[in-house]
GROMACS .gro file of C-alpha atoms in nm:
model
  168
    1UNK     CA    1   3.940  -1.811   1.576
    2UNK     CA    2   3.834  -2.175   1.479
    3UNK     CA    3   3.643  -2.282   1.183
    4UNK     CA    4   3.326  -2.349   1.421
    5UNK     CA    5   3.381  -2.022   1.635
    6UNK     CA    6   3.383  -1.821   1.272
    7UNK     CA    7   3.029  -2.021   1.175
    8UNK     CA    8   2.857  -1.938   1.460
    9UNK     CA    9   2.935  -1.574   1.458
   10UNK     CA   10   2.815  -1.544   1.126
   11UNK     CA   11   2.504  -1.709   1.241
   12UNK     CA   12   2.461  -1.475   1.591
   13UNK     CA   13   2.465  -1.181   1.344
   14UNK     CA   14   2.239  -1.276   1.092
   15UNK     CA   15   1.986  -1.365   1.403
   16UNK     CA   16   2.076  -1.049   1.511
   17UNK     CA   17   2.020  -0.897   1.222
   18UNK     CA   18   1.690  -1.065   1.125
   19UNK     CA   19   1.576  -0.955   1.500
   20UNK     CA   20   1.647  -0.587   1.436
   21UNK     CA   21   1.491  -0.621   1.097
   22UNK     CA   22   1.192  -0.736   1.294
   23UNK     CA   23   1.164  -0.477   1.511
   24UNK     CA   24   1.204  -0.211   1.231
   25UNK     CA   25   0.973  -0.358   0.959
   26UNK     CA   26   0.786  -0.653   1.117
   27UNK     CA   27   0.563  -0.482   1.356
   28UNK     CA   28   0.244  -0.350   1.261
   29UNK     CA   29   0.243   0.060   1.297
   30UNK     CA   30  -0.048   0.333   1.309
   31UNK     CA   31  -0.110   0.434   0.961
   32UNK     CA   32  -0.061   0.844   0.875
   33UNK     CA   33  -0.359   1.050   0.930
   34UNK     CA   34  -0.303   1.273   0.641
   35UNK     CA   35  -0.539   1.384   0.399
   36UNK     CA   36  -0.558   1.353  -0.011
   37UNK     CA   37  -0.745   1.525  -0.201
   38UNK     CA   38  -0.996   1.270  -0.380
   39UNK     CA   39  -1.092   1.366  -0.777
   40UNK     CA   40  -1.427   1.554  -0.654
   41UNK     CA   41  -1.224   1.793  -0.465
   42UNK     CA   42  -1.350   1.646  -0.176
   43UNK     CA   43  -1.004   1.543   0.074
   44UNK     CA   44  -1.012   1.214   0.247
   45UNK     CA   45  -0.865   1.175   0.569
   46UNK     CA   46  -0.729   0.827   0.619
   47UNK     CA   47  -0.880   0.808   0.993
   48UNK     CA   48  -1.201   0.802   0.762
   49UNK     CA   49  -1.122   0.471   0.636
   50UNK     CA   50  -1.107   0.295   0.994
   51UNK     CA   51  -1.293   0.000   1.082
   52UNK     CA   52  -1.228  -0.180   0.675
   53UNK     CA   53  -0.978  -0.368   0.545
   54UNK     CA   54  -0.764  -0.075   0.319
   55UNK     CA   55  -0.538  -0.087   0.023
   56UNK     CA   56  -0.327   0.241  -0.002
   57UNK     CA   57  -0.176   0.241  -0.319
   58UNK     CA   58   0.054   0.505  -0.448
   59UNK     CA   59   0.098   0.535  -0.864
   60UNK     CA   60   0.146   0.772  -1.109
   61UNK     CA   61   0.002   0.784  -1.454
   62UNK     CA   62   0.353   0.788  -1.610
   63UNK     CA   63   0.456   0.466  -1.464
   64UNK     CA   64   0.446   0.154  -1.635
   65UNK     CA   65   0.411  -0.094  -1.326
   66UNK     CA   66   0.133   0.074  -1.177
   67UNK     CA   67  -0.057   0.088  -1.516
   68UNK     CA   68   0.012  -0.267  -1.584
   69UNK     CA   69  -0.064  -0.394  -1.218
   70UNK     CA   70  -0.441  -0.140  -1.188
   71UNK     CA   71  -0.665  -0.405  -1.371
   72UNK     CA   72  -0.507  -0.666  -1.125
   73UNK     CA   73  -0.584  -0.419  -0.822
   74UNK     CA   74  -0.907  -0.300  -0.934
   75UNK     CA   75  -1.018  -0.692  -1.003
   76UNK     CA   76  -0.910  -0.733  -0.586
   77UNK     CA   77  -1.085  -0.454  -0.486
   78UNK     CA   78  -1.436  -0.591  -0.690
   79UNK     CA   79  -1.375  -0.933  -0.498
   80UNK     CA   80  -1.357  -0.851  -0.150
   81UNK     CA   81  -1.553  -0.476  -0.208
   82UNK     CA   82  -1.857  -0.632  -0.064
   83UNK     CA   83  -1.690  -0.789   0.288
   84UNK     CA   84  -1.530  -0.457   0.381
   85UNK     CA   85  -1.218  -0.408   0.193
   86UNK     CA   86  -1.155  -0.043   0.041
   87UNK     CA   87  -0.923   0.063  -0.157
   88UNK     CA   88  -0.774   0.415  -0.244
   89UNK     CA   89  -0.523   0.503  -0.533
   90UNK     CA   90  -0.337   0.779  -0.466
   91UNK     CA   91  -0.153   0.980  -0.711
   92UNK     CA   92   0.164   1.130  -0.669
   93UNK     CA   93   0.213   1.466  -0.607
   94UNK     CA   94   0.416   1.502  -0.965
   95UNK     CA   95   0.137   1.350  -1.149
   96UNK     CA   96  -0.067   1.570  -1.409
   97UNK     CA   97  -0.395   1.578  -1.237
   98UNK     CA   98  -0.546   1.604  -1.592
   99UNK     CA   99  -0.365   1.289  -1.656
  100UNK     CA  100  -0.476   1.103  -1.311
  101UNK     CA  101  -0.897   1.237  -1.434
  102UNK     CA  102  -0.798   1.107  -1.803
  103UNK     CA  103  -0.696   0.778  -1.678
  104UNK     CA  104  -0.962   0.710  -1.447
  105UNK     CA  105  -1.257   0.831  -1.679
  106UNK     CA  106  -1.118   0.663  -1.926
  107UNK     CA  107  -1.048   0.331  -1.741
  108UNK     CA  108  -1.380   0.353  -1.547
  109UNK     CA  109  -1.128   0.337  -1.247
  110UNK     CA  110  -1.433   0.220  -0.971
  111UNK     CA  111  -1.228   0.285  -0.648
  112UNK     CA  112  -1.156   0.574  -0.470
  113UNK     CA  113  -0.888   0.820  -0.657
  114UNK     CA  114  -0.705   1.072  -0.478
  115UNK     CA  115  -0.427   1.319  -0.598
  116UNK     CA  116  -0.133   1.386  -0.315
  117UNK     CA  117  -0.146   1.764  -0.419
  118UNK     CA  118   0.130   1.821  -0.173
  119UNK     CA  119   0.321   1.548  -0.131
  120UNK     CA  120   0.262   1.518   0.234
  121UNK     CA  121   0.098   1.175   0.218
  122UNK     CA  122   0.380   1.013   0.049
  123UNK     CA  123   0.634   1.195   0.306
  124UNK     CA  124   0.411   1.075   0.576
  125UNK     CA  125   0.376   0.692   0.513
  126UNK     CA  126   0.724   0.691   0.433
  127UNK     CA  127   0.915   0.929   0.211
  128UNK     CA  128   0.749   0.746  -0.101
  129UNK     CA  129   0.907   0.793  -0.405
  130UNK     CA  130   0.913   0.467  -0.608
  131UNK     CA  131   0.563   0.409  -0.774
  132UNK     CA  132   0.401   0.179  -0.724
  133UNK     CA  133   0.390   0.139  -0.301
  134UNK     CA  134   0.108  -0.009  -0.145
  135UNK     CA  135   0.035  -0.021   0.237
  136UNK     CA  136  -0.245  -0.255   0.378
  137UNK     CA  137  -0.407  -0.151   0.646
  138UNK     CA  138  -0.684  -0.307   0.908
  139UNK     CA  139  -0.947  -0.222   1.038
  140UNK     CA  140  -0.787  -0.087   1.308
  141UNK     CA  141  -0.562   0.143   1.111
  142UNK     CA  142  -0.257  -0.027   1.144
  143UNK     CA  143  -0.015  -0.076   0.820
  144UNK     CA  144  -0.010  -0.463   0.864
  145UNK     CA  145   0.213  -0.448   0.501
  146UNK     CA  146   0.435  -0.245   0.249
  147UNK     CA  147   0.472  -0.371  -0.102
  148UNK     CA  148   0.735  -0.222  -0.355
  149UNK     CA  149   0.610  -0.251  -0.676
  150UNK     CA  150   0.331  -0.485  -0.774
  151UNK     CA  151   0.304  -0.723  -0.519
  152UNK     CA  152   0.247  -1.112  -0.515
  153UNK     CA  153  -0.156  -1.161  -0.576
  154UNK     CA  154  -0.240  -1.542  -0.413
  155UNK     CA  155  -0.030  -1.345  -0.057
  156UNK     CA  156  -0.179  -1.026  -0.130
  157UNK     CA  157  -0.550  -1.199  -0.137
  158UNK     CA  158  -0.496  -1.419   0.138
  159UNK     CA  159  -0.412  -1.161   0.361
  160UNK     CA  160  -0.682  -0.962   0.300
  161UNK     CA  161  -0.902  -1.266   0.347
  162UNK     CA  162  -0.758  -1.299   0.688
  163UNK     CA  163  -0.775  -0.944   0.779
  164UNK     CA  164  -1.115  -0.914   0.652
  165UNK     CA  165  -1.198  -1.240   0.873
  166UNK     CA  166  -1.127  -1.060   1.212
  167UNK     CA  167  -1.376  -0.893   1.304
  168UNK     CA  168  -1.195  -0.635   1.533
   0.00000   0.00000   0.00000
């Protein structure tokens, strides 16, 4: 094969390979209906959450990202609170629940706490098991984006300003 031939090979798979990574991670998919079980005992479906903007994020108590990125998180959720936007911080099903209550009493944590008692919400949106993962979702229940650890703030708050912006 030629020089050229070689180079535009290389460039028909990575289009190829950008298109398949499309399809696998660029479309928007139905968010998990599971249930957590929120701090009052109370569970919380996430079909309960339809029709606002949500911010699924899973942490643990024990890990220093998701500590260091809650202030940042919480300071989100008190901007954009008021148009619609909820947000729910899960805990992971290895967490010390005594822990997750000690943190959030102790934090004044204002959003919505949950405890993944059996793991099935993190197996559900994904086999979770690097803290922290977030998942924003739209009103219409549909996991728009996944971040891995803490994710970029000026993209993270201008996407929820557009999401919180459509009114469907």
């Amino acid at each position: 094969m030629n020089r050229i031939s070689k180079q535009l090979s290389i460039v028909a798979l990575f289009a190829l390979l950008a298109l398949g990574g499309w399809f696998a991670f660029g479309r928007e998919r139905p968010a998990p209906d599971v249930a957590v079980t929120r701090l009052d005992g109370q569970p919380l479906r996430m079909a309960d959450l339809k029709g606002k903007v949500v911010l699924v994020n899973f942490w643990a108590t024990t890990c220093t990202t998701c500590v260091k990125e809650m202030p940042r998180m919480v300071d989100t959720w008190r901007k954009y609170a008021p148009r619609g936007y909820e947000m729910v911080a899960v805990a992971m099903q290895y967490d010390n629940p005594d822990w997750v209550k000690d943190y959030t009493r102790r934090t004044g944590l204002p959003v919505t706490v949950a405890i993944d008692r059996s793991g099935e919400a993190a197996k559900a949106f994904g086999e979770v098991r690097l803290t922290p993962t977030s998942y924003l979702i739209d009103r219409q229940g549909r996991i728009v984006v996944q971040y891995l650890g803490e994710p970029g703030w000026d993209a993270l708050h201008a996407r929820i300003e557009r999401l919180l912006a459509d009114p469907a």
